[in-house]
XYZ file of N, CA and C in Angstrom:
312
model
N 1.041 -13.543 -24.974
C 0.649 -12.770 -23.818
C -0.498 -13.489 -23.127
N -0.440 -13.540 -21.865
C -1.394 -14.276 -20.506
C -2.199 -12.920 -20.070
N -3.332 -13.402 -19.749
C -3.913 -12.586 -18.684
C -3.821 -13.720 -17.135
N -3.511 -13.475 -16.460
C -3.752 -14.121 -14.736
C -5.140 -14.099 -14.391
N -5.870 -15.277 -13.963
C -7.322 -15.224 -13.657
C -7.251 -14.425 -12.295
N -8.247 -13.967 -11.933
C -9.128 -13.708 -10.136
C -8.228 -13.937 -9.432
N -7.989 -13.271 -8.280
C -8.206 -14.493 -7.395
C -9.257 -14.973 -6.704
N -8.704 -16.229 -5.469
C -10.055 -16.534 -5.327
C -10.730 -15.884 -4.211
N -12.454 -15.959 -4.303
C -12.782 -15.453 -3.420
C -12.827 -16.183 -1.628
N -12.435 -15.572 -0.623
C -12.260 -16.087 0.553
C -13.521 -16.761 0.758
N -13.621 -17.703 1.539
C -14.998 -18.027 2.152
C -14.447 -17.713 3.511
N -15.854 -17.627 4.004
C -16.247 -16.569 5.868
C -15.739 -17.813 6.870
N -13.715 -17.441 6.535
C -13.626 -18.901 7.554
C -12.223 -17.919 7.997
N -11.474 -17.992 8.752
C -10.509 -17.686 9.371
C -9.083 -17.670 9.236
N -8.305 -17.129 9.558
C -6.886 -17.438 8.507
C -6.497 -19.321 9.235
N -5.712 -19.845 8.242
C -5.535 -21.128 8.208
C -6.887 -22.058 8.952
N -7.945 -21.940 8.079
C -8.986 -22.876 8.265
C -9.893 -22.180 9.362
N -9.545 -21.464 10.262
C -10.250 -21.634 11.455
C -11.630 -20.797 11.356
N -12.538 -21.145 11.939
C -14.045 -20.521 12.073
C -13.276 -18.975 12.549
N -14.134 -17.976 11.999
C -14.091 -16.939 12.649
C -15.688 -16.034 12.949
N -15.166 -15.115 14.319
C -16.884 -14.727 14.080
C -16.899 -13.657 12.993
N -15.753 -12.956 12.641
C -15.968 -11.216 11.836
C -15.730 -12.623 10.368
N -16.698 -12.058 9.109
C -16.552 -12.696 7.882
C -15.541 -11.423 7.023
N -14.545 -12.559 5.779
C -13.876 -11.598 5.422
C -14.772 -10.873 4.230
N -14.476 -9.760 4.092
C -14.960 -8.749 3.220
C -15.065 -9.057 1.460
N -16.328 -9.538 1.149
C -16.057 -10.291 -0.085
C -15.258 -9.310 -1.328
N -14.147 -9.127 -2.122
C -13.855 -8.196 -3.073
C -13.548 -8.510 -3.761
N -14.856 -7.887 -5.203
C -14.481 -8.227 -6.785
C -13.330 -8.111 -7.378
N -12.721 -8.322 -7.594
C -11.215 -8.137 -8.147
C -11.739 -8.789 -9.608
N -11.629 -8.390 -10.735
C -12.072 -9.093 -11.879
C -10.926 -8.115 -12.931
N -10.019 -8.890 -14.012
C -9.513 -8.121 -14.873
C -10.191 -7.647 -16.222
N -10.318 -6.857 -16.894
C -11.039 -6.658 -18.066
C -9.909 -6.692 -19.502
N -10.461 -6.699 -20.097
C -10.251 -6.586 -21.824
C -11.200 -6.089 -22.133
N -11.053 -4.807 -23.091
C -11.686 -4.452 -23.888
C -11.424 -3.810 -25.117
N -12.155 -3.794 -26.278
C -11.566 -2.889 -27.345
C -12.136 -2.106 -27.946
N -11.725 -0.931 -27.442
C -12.056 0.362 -27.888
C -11.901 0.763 -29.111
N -12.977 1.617 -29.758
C -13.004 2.003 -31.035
C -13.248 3.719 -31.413
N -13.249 4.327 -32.229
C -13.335 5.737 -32.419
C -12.050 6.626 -32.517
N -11.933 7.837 -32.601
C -11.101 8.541 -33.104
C -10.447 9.278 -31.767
N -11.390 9.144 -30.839
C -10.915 9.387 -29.142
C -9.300 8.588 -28.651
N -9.359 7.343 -29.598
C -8.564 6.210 -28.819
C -7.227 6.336 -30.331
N -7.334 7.431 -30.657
C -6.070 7.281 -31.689
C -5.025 8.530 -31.215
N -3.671 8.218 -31.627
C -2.619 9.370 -31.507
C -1.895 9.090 -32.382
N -2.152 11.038 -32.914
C -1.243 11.156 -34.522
C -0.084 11.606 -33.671
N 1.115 10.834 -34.650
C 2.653 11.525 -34.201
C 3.304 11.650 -35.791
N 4.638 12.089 -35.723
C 4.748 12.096 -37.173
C 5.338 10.798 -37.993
N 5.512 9.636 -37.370
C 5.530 8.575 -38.102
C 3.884 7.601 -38.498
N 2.863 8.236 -38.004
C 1.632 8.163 -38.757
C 0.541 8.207 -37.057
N -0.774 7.156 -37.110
C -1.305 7.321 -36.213
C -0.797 5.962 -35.604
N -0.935 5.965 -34.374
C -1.528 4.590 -33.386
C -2.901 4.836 -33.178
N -3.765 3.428 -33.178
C -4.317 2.930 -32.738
C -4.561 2.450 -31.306
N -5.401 2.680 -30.416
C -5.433 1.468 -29.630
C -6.113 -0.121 -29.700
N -5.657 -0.748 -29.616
C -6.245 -2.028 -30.132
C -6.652 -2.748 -28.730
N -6.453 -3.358 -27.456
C -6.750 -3.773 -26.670
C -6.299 -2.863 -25.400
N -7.439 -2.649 -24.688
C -7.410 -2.049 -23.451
C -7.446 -2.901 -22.330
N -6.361 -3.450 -21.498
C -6.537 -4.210 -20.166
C -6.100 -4.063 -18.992
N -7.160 -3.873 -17.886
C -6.849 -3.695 -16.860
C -7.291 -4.842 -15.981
N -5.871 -4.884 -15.298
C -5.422 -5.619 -14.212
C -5.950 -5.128 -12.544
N -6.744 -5.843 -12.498
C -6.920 -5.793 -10.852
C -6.276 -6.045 -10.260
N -6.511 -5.046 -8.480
C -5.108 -5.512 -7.525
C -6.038 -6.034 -7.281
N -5.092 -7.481 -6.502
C -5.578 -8.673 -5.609
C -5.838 -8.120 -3.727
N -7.124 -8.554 -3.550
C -6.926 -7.967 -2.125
C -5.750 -8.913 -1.206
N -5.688 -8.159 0.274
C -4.626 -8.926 0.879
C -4.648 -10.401 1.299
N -4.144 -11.453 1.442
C -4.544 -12.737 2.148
C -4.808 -13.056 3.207
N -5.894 -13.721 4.155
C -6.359 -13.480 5.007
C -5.700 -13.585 6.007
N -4.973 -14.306 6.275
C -3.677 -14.436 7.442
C -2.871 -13.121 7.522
N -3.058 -12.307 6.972
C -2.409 -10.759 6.873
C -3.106 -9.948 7.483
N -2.334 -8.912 8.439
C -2.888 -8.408 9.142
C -3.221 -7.055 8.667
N -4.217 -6.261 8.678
C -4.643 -5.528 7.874
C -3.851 -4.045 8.120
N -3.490 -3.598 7.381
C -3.036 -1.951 7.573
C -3.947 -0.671 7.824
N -3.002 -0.172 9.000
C -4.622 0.052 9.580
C -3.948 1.888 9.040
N -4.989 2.874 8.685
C -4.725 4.131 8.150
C -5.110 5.120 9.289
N -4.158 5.342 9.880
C -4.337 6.773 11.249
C -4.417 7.585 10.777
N -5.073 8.480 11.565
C -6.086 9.971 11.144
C -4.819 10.806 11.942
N -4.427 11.555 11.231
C -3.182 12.725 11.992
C -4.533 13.758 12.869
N -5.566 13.663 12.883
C -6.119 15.000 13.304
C -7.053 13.817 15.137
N -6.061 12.588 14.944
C -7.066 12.289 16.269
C -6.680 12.606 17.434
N -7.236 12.406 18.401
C -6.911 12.638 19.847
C -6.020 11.936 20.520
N -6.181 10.960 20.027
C -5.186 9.861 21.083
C -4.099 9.455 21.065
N -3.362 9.463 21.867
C -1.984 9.657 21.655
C -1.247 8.387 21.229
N -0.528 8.709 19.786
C 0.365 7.701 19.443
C 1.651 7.884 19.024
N 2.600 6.688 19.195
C 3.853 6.617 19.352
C 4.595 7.764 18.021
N 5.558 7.746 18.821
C 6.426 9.504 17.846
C 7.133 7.805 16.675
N 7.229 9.079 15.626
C 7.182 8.674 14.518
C 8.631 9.293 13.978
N 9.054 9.987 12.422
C 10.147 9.807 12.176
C 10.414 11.321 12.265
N 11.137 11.857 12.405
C 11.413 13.543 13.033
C 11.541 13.739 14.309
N 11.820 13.015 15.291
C 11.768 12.964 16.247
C 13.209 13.014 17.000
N 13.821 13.324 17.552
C 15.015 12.963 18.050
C 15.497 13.441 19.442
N 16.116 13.052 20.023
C 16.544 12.681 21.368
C 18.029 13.050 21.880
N 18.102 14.050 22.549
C 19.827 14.496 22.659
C 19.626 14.802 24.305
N 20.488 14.244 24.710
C 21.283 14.025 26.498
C 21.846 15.224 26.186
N 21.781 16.015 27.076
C 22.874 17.248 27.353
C 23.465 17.431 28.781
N 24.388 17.538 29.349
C 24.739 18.019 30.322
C 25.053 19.327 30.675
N 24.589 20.064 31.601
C 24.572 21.369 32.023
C 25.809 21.681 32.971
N 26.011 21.015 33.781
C 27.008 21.139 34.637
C 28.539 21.211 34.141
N 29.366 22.311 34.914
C 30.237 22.553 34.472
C 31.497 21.287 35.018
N 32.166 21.381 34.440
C 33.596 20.153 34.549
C 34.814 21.223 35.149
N 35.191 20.650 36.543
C 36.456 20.982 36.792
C 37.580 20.989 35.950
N 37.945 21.675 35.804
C 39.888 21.214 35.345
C 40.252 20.356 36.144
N 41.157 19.393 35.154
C 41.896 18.385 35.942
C 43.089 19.593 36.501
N 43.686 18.675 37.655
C 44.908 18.962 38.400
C 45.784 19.257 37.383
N 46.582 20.588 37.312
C 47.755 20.538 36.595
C 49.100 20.119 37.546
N 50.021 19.387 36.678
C 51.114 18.943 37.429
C 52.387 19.883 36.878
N 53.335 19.572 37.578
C 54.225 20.511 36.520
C 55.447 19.189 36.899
């Protein structure tokens, strides 16, 4: 079993090399190991107890900087934005249709 290192941290430069003026947001992302001990970290079942023996958590990686960020809308704002999924759209016609010509 692997643990995956970090990733790395961005330096305050722009997606593909370029200077930018906004710097990106530095974020710890670090994975841990640890091993827990005590009677908190055990579960009796009836084929005896488990143990926990190593506890590891995996950090999410933030996004890559060339990615454009997801941006989280507030349902309670003012300003009007594009209709979304529930929405739907039906043409109706009101006007009545002649009968065609009957022939005999």
């Amino acid at each position: 079993m692997f643990v995956l290192p970090p990733p790395p941290r961005y330096p305050t430069m722009g997606p593909y090399g370029t200077s930018s003026i906004h710097p990106v947001p530095m974020i710890e992302t670090n994975n841990t190991l640890s091993n827990p001990t005590g009677p908190e970290w055990q579960f009796l079942v009836g084929e005896g107890t488990y143990t926990l023996k190593e506890d590891l958590h995996l950090a999410t990686p933030p996004p890559h900087p060339s990615e454009a960020t997801v941006p989280n809308p507030n349902p309670l704002s003012t300003h009007p934005q594009p209709a979304t999924a529930g929405t739907n759209v039906s043409l109706v016609t009101l006007d009545a249709r002649n009968a065609p010509p009957f022939f005999l």
